[in-house]
Coordinates of C-alpha atoms in Angstrom, one line a residue:
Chain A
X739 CA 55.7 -116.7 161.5
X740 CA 52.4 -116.0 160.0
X741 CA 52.2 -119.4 158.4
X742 CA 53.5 -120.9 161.4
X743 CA 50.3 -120.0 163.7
X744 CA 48.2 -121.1 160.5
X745 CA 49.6 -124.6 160.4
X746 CA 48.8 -124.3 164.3
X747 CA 45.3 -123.5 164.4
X748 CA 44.5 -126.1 161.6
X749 CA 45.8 -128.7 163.0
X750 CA 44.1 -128.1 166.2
X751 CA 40.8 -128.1 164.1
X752 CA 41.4 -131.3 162.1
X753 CA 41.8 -133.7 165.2
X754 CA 38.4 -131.6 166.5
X755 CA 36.5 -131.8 163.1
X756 CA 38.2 -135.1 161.8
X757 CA 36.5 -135.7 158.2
X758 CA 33.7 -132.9 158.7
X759 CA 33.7 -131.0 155.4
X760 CA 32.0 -127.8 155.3
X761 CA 28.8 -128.0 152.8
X762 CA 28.4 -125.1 150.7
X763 CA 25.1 -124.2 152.8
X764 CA 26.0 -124.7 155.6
X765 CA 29.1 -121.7 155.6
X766 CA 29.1 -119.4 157.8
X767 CA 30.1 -116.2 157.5
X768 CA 31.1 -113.3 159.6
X769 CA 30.2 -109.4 159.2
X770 CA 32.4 -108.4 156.6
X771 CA 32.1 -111.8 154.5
X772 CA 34.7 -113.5 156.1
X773 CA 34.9 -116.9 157.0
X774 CA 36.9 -118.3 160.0
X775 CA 36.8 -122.5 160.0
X776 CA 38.5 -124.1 157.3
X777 CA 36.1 -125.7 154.9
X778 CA 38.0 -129.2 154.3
X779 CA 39.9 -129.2 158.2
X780 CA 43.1 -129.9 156.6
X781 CA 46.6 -127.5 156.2
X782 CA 45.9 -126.0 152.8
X783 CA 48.9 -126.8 150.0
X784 CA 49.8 -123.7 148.5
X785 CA 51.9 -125.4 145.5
X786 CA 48.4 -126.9 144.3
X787 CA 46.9 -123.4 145.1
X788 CA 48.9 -121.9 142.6
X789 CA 48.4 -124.8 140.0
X790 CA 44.5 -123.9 141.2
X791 CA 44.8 -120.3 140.2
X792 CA 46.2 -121.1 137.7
X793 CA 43.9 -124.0 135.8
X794 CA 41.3 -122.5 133.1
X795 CA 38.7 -125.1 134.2
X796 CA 39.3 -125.2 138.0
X797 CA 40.2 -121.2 139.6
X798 CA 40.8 -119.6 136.4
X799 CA 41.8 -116.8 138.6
X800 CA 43.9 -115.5 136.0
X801 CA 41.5 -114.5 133.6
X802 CA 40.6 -111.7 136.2
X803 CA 43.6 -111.0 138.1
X804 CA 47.3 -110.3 137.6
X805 CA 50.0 -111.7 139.4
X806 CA 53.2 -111.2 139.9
X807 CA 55.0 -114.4 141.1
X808 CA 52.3 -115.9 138.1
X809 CA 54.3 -114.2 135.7
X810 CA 55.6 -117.3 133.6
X811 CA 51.8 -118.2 132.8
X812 CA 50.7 -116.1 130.2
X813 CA 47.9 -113.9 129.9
X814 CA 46.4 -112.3 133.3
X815 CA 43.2 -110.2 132.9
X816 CA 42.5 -106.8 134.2
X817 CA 38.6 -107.5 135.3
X818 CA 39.7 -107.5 138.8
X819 CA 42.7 -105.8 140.9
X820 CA 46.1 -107.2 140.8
X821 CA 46.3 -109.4 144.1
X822 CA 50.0 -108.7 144.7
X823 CA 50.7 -108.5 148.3
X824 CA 46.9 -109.6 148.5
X825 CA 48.3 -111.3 152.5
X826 CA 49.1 -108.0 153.7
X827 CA 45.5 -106.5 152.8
X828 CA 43.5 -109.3 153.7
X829 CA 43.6 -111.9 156.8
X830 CA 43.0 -115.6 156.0
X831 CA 39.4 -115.6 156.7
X832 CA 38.6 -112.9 154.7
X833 CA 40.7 -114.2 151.8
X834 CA 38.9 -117.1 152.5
X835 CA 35.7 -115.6 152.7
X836 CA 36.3 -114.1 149.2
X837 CA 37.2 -117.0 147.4
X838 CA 33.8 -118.8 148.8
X839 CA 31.6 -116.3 148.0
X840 CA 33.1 -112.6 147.0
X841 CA 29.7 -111.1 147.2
X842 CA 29.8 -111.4 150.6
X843 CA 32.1 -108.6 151.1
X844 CA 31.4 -106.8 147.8
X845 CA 28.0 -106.5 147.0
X846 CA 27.2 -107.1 143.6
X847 CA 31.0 -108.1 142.2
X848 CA 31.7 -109.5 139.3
X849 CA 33.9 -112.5 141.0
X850 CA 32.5 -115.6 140.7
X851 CA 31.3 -117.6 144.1
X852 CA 33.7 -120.7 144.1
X853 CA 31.8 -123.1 147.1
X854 CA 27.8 -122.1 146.1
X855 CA 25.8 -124.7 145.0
X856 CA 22.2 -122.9 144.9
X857 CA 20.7 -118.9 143.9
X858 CA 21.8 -119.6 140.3
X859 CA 19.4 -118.1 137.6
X860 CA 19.4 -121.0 134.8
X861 CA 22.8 -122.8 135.7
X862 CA 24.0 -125.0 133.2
X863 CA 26.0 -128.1 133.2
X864 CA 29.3 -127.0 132.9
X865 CA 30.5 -125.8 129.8
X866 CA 27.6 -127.2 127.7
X867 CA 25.2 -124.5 127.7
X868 CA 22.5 -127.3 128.9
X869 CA 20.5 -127.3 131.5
X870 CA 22.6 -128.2 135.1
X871 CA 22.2 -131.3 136.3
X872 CA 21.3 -131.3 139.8
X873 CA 22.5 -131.3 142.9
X874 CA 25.4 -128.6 141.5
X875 CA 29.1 -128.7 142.8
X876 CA 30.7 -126.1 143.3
X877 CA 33.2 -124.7 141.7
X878 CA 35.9 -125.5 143.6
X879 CA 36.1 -128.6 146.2
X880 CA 36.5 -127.7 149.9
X881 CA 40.2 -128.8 150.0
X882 CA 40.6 -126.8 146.6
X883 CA 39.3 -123.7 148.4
X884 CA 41.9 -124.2 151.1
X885 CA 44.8 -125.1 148.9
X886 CA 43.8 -121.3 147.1
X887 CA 43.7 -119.2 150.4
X888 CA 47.3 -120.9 151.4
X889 CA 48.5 -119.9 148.3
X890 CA 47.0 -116.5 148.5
X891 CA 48.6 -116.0 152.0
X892 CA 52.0 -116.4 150.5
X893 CA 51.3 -113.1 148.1
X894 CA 52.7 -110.3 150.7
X895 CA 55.0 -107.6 149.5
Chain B
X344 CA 37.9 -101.1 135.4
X345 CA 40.8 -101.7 137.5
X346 CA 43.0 -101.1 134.0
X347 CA 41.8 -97.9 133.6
X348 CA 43.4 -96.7 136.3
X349 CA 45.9 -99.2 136.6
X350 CA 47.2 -98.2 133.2
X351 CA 48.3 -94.8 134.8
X352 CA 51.0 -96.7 136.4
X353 CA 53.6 -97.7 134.5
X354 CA 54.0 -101.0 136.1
X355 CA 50.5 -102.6 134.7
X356 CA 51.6 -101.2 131.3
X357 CA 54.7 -103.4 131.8
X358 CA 52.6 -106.3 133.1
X359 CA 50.6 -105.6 130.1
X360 CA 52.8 -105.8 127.4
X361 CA 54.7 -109.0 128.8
X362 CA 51.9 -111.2 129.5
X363 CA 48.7 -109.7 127.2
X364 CA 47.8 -110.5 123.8
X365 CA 48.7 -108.4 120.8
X366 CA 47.6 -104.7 121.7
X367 CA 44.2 -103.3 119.4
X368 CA 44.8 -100.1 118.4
X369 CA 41.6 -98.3 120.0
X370 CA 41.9 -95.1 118.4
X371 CA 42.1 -96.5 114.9
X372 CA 39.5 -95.3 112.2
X373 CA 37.8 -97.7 109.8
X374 CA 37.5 -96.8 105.8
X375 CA 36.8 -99.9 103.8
X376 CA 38.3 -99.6 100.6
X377 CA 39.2 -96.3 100.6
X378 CA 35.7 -95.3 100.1
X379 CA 33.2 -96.2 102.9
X380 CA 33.7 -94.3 105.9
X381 CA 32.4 -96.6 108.8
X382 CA 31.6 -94.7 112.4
X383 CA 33.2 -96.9 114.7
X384 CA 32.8 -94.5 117.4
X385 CA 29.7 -92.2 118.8
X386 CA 27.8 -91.1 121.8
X387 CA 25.6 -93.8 123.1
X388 CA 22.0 -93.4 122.6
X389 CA 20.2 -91.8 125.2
X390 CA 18.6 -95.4 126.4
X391 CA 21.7 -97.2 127.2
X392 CA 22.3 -95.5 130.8
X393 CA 26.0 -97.6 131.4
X394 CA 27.9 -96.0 128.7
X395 CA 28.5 -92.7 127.2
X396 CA 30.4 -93.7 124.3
X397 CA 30.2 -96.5 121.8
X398 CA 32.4 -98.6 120.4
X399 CA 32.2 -101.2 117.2
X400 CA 33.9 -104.3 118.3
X401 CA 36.6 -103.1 115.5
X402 CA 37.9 -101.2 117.8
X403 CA 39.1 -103.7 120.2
X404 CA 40.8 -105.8 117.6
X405 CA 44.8 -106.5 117.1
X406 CA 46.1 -104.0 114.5
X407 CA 46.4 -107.7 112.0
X408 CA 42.2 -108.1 112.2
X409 CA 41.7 -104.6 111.7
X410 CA 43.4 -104.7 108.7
X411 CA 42.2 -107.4 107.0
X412 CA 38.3 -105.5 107.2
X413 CA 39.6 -102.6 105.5
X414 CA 39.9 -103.8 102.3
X415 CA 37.3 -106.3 100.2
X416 CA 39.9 -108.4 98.9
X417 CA 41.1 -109.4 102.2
X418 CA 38.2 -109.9 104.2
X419 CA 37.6 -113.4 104.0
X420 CA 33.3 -112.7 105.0
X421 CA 33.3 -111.1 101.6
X422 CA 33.5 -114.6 99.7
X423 CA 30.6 -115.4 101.2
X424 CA 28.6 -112.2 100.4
X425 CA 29.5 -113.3 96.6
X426 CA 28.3 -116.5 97.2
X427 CA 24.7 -115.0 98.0
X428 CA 24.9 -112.8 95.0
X429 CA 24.9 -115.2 93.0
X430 CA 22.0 -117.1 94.3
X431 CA 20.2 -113.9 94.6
X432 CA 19.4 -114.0 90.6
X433 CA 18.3 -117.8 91.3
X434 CA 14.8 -118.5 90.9
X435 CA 13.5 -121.1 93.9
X436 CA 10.2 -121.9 95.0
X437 CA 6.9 -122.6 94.1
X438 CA 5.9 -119.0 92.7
X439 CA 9.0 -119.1 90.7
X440 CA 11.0 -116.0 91.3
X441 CA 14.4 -115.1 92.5
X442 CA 15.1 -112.0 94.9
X443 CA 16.2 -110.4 91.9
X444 CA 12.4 -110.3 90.4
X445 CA 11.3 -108.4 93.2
X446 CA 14.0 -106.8 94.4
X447 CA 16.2 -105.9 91.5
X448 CA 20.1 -105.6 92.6
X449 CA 20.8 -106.2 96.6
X450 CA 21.7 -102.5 96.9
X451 CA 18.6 -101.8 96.5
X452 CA 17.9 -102.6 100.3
X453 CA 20.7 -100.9 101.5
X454 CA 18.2 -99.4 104.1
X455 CA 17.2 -102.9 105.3
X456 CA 19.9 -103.8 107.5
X457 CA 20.3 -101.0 110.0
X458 CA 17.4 -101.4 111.0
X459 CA 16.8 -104.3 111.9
X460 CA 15.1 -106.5 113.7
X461 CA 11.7 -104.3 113.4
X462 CA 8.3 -104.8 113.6
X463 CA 6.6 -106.6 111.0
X464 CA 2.8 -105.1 110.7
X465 CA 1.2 -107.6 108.1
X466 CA 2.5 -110.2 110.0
X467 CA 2.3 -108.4 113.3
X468 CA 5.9 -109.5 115.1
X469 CA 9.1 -108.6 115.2
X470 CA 11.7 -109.6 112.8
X471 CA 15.1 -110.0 112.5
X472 CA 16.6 -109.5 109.2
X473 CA 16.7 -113.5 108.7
X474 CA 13.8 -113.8 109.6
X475 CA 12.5 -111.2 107.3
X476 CA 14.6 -112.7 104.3
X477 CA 12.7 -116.2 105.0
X478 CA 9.7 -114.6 105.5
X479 CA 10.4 -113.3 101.8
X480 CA 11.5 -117.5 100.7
X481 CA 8.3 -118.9 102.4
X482 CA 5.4 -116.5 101.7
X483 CA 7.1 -114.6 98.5
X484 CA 8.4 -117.5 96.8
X485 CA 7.1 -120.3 98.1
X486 CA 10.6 -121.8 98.8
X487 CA 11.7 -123.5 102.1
X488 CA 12.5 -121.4 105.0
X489 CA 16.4 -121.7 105.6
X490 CA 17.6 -122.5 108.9
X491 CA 18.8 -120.3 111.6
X492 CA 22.7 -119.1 111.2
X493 CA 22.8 -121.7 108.2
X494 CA 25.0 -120.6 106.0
X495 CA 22.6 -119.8 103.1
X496 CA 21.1 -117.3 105.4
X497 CA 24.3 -116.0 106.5
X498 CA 25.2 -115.7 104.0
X499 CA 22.6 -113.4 102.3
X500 CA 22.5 -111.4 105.5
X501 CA 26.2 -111.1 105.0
X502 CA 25.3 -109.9 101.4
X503 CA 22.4 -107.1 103.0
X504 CA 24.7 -105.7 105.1
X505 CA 28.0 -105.4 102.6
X506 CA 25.3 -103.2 100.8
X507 CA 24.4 -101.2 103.7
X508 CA 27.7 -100.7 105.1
X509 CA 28.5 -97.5 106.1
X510 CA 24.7 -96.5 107.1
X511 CA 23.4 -96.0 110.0
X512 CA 22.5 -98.7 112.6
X513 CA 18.8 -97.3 113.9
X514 CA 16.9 -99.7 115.0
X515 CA 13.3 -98.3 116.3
X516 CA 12.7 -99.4 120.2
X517 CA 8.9 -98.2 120.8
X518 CA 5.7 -98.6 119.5
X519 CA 4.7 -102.0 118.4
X520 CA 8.4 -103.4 119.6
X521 CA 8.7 -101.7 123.2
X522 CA 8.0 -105.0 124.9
X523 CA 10.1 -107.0 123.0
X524 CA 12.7 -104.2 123.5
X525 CA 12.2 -104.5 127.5
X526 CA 12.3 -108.1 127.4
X527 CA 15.9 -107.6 125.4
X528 CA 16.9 -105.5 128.2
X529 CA 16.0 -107.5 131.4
X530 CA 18.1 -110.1 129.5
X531 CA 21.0 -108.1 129.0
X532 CA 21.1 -107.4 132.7
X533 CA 20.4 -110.3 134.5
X534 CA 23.2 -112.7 135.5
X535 CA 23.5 -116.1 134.5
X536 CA 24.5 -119.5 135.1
X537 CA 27.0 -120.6 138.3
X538 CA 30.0 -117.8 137.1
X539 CA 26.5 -115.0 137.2
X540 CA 27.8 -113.2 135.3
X541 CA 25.3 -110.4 132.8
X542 CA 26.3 -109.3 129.3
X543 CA 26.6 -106.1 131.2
X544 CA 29.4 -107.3 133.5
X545 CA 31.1 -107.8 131.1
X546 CA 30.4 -105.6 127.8
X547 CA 29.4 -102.8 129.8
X548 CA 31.7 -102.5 133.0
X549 CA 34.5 -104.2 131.4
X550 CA 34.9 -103.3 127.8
X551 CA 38.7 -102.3 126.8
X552 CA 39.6 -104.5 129.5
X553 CA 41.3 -108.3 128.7
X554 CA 39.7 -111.5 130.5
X555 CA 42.4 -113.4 130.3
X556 CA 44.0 -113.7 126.7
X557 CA 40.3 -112.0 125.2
X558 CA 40.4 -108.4 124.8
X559 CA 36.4 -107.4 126.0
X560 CA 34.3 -105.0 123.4
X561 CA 31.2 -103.7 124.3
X562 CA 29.7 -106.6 122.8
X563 CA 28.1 -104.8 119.9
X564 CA 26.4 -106.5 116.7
X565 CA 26.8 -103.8 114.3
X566 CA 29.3 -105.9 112.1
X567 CA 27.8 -109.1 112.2
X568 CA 27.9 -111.3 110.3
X569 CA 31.2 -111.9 111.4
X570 CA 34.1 -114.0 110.1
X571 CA 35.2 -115.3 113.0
X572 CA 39.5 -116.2 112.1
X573 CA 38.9 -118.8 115.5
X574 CA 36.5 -121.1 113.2
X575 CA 36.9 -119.7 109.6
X576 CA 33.5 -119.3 108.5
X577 CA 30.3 -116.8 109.4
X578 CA 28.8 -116.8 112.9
X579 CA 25.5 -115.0 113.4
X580 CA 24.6 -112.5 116.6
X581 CA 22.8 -115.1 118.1
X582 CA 25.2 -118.3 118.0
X583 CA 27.5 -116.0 119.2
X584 CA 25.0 -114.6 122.4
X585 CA 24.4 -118.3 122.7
X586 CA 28.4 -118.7 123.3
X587 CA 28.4 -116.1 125.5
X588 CA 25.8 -117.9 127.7
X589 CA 27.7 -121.1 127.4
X590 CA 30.8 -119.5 128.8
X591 CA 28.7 -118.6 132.4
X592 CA 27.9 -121.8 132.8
X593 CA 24.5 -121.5 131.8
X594 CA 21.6 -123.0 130.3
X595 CA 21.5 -120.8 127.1
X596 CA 18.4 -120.3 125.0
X597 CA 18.2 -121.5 121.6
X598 CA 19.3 -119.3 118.1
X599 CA 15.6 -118.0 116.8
X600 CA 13.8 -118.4 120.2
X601 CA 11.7 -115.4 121.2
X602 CA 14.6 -114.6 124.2
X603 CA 17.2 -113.9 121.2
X604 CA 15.2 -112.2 119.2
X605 CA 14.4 -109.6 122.0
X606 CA 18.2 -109.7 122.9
X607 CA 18.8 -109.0 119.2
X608 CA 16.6 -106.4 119.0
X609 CA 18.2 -104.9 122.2
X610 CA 21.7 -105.0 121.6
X611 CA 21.1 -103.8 118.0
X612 CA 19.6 -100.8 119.7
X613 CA 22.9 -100.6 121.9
X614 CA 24.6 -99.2 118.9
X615 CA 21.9 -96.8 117.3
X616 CA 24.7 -94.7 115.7
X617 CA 27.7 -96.6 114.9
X618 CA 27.4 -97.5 110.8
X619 CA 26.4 -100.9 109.5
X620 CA 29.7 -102.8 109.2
X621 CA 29.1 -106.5 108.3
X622 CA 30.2 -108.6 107.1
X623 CA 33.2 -107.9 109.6
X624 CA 36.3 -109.5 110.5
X625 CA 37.0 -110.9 114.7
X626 CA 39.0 -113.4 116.3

């Protein structure tokens, strides 16, 4: 049902907001950190979000988190709370919201901001340990982001 | 610290033990060859205000890598303590004189390595103990400095510290060094690189926790040198700050710059009260 009205609503955007990607600066986020637009305009595929979460050099969510229906993929980390049932606790705005920028609804967290492209203190390019080469990306694409929160919003108990 | 109170829940523990790496045993106590009893465990010093306790990265090792540091014969680091030994007798240099002219056998500067890095009056900086051991090669000897985390100089430090293992690790953080000490510090704490993430974030708040297949420790340096069974050779404290960096996705600093040293000199003071334990063993 849930997924349903989601499908709904973002199709409804992307014939409004055709191509129109959000830019990292220009997000805009609500009072708790949330954020309500899709970033990309189009449905998020939840079977790339988990491939996403997954990835050590895209999400990397694992090496935080546990997850259950992630089971067969070894090694979850215990940084972070387990996000089973992580759609029952969370709408899709402020799962999205999180996965943008966590800081945004907890100050100071250790989660990394996945769609931030400035406020870095000496970024580096990639894994190199040199300097970044600028304009950053962010961590994660705009349809990336999307693909996650679908994915997350199948995680209810 | 979700696990710590995750763990009280016997579900995590299952989730644990099906998809973690090989459990450390945390309560384990190190004695290296029967003989030197190595604290591995002590109240924090009164300066480090985020944790009560510390912890040698021992500690946080599978049961395997514990062993192998327990006994001389199996610690692969030790081969390349010998190796120093031997060129400690060998006479290099303009002046003509081996560490042995001066210094007569390496256990006689069993005091050296805990604590270090310290403050150098005659030549009025701070030091790390490779540093200190070139300073010896260039203005002692008259023999080329080695380079950084070479092996040479691992290897003697390697060498210092197998002599001094089992001492304390006090390394002074006032006087003459209590800028470089702050300097250390604001380092440790900031956060770096597009993951911003701190050493603290992670050795601090996280230790005893796993980051994906990579079981955190406090971060500490008391055993370095360290064998490192990933790459099979030494790996000094600040290649492996500067890997630490990396993995933010940072812009590090480079091994020797004035940024490590202070780090150096900082984290070494993290673990005033744990025993000198290098040449160690880690994954």
């Amino acid at each position: 049902m849930k997924r349903i009205l989601t499908a709904g609503a973002v199709s409804f955007l992307s014939t409004v907001a055709a191509t129109a990607e959000v830019l990292p600066e220009d997000i805009v986020f609500g009072e708790y950190g949330e954020v309500e637009v899709s970033l990309s305009g189009v449905a998020g595929d939840p079977v790339s979000g988990e491939a996403l979460m997954v990835a050590r050099g895209k999400g990397n969510c694992l090496a935080c988190h546990q997850v259950t229906a992630l089971e067969q993929h070894p090694f979850h980390g215990e940084v972070g709370p387990s996000l089973d049932g992580v759609a029952d606790r969370w709408s899709e705005a402020e799962l999205r919201g999180i996965v943008v920028n966590a800081k945004m609804t907890y100050e100071g967290t250790v989660m990394p901001a996945f769609y931030k492209v400035s406020g870095f203190y000496r970024p580096g390019d990639a894994y190199t340990g040199k300097a970044a080469v600028m304009p950053l990306s962010p961590l994660l694409t705009a349809q990336e982001i999307e693909d996650i929160v679908a994915y997350l919003l199948t995680l209810s108990d | 610290m979700y696990m710590k109170t995750l763990i009280k829940s016997g579900v995590a523990v299952i989730a644990l033990l099906a998809a973690g790496p090989v459990a450390a045993d945390e309560d384990a106590d190190l004695i290296i060859n029967d003989e030197i009893e190595i604290t591995v465990r002590a109240e924090a010093p009164a300066h480090v205000d985020g944790l009560r306790t510390i912890y040698s990265g021992w500690v946080f090792r599978a049961d395997e890598t514990q062993a192998l540091q327990m006994d001389d014969f199996e610690n692969p680091a030790m081969l390349f303590a010998d190796e120093a030994r031997e060129k400690w007798t060998r006479v290099e240099g303009s002046a003509e004189k081996s560490c042995a002219d001066c210094h007569g056998e390496p256990e006689s500067l069993a005091d050296a390595r805990g604590t270090y890095p310290k403050w150098n009056d005659q030549a009025q900086e701070v030091r790390t103990l490779a540093m200190q051991v070139n300073g010896c090669r260039t203005e002692q000897m008259g023999a080329e400095a080695w380079k950084y985390d070479s092996a040479e100089l691992l290897n003697m430090e390697a060498l210092l510290s197998s002599v001094a293992r089992g001492n304390p690790v006090n390394v002074a953080i006032d006087g003459p060094v209590a800028a470089t000490f702050e300097l250390g510090k604001e380092i440790y704490y900031s956060r770096f690189g597009q993951l911003d993430l701190s050493c603290a974030n992670c050795h601090e708040e996280n230790y005893g926790n796993n980051i994906r297949a990579d079981h955190l420790s406090q971060g500490q340096i008391n055993g370095f040198p360290t064998y490192r069974l990933k790459n099979a050779r030494l790996n000094g404290a600040q290649t492996r700050f500067r890997g630490c960096i990396r993995d933010t996705r940072a812009e590090t600093y480079a091994v020797g710059s004035e940024e490590f040293i202070a780090l150096e000199l900082y984290v070494a003071s993290r673990g005033n009260g744990l025993s000198v334990e290098g040449p160690s063993v880690r994954n």
